[in-house]
Structure formats: structure tokens, C-alpha cells
Coordinates of C-alpha atoms in Angstrom, one line a residue:
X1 CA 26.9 -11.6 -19.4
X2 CA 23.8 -11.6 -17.7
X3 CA 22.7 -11.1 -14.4
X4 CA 19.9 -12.1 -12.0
X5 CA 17.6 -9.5 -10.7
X6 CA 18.6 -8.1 -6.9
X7 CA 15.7 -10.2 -5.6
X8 CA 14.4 -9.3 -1.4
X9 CA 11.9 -11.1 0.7
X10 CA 8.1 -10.4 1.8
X11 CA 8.5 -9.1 5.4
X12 CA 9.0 -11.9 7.9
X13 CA 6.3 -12.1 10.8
X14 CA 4.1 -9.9 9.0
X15 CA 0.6 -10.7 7.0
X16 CA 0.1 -8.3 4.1
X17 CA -3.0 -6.1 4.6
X18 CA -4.2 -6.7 0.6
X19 CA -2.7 -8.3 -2.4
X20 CA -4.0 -7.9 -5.3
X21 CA -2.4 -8.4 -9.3
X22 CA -3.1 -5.6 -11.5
X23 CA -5.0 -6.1 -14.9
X24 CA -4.6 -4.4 -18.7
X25 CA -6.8 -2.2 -17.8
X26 CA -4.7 -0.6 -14.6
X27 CA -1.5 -0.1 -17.6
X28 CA -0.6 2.0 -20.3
X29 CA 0.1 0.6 -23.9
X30 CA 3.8 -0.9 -22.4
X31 CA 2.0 -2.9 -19.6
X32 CA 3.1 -0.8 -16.9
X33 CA 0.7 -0.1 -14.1
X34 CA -0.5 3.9 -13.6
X35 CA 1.1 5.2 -10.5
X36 CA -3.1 6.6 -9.4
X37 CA -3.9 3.2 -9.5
X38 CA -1.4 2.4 -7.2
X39 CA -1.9 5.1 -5.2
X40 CA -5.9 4.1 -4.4
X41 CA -4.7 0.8 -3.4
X42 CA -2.3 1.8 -1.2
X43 CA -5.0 4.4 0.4
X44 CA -7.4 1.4 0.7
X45 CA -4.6 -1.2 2.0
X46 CA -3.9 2.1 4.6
X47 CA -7.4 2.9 6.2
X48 CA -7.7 -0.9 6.9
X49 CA -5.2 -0.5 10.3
X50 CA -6.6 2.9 10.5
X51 CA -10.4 1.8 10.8
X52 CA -9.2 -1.1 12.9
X53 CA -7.9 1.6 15.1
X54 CA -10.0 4.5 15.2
X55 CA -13.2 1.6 15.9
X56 CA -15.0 2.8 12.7
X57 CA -15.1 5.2 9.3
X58 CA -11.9 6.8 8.7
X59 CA -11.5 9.7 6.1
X60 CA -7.8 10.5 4.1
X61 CA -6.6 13.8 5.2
X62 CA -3.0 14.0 3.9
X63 CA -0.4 11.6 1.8
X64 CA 2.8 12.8 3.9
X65 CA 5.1 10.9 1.6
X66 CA 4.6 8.5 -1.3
X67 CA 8.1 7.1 -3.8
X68 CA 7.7 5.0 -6.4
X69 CA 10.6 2.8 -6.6
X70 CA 10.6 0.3 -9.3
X71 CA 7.7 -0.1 -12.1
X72 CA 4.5 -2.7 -11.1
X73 CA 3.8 -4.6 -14.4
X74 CA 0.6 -6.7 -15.0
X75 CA 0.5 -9.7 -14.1
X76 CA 2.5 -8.8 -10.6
X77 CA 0.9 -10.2 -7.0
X78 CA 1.1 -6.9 -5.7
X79 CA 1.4 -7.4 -1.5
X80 CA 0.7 -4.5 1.0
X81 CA 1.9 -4.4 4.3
X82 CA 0.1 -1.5 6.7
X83 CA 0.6 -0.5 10.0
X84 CA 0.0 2.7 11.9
X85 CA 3.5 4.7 13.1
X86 CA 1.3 8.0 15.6
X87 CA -2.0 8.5 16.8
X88 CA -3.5 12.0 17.4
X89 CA -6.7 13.1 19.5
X90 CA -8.5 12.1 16.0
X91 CA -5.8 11.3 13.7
X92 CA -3.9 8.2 12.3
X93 CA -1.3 8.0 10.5
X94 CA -0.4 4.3 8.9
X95 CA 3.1 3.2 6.7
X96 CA 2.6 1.5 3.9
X97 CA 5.1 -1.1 1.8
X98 CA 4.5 -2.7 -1.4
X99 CA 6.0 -5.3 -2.7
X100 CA 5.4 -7.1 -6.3
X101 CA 6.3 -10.9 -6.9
X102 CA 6.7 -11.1 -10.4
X103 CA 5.4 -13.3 -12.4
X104 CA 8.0 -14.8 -14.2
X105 CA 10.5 -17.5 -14.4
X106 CA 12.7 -15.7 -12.2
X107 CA 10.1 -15.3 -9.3
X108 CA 11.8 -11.6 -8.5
X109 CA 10.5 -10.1 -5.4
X110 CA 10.8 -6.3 -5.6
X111 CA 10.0 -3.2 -2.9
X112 CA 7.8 -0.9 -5.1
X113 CA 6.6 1.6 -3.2
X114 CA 6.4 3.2 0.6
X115 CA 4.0 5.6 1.3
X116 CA 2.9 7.5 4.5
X117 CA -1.0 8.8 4.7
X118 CA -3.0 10.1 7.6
X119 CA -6.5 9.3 8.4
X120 CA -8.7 11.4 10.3
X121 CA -12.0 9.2 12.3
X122 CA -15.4 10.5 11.5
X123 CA -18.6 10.2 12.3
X124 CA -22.2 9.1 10.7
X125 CA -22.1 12.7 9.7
X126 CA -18.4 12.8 8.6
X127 CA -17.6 14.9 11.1
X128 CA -14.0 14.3 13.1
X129 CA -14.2 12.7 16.6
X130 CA -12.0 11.3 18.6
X131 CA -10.1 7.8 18.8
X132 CA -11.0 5.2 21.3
X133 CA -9.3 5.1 24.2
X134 CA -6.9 1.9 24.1

């Protein structure tokens, strides 16, 4: 007997941040996707709330927590959905969810991955400065 994938939906009321589908060249030799390459997309998908709030250049300073939990193949529409959870005096730090829509007959919809990152605002000279007032 077979049975269908445990399928869940994109967020409701929210836009994904970036989507992108992974390539053969983001896989190993099975087709699975490298967990780095993941991980620079979900930094990039996470500094786009965290410029929009600090008013400029943003800088990573930590990943606070990152869990893979399923496998991103090639071929999936990979959707990120950001959003920042505390502000410091320079500091952001944004949630980011991950979910793949497979591309097969099935049409599976699968949470991949949450991660949390901080972001610190810099200046021209990459120094730290402080977020805009509100």
C-alpha cells in the first residue's frame, strides 16, 4: 500500500521574501541540494527585512539556530518567508522558513528548513551604527 506524502500549505497572508529552484550544480551525485547552499540563501532571503529595517547595509553576525528538516531536491521552487522577531540599539534579528513545492505529479509542499540569524547595521565603513528610530 502506498501512501501520499503529508503535504502543508505556503503561509497564508504572507509573500515569500525569495524563491528560487535549485540547479545540478547546487547537488551532490543523488540530486540532493548542499545544506551551504541553502544556508547562503537563507542568509540572503534574511538581510532583505533586516536592510528594510535597519534603512541600509546590514552585516551577518550570528546564525542562532538553523534545522534542516526534510531534503531540497533539484528541481524544487524553493519559497522563503522572512521576518524580523527583536531589534537591538544595532542589531536585527529575522526568522526564516523554507518551504519546497516539489516538482512532481504529486505537487507535495514541504517545511524544509527554519533558521534564526542576526544582523548587525553598518556603515560606508562597515562599522556598527544604530537603527532608525521607527
Amino acid at each position: 500500500m502506498t501512501t501520499k506524502p503529508q503535504s502543508t500549505t505556503l503561509p497564508a497572508g504572507r509573500e515569500p521574501v525569495l524563491r528560487v529552484m535549485p540547479m545540478p550544480a547546487d547537488a551532490n551525485i543523488h540530486g540532493d541540494v548542499f545544506g551551504g547552499w541553502i544556508m547562503s540563501q537563507v542568509d540572503i532571503a534574511g538581510s532583505i527585512p533586516a536592510a528594510r529595517r535597519a534603512a541600509g547595509r546590514v552585516a551577518t553576525v550570528a546564525v542562532n539556530a538553523f534545522q534542516f528538516k526534510k531534503p531540497v531536491f533539484v528541481g524544487d521552487l524553493l519559497s522563503f518567508y522572512a521576518h524580523v522577531v527583536k531589534t537591538g540599539t544595532t542589531s536585527v534579528t529575522v526568522e526564516v522558513e523554507v518551504y519546497a513545492q516539489r516538482q512532481r505529479l504529486d505537487a507535495e509542499i514541504v517545511k524544509v528548513t527554519d533558521a534564526t540569524l542576526t544582523y548587525v547595521a553598518t556603515d560606508e565603513a562597515r562599522r556598527s551604527r544604530p537603527l532608525p528610530t521607527l
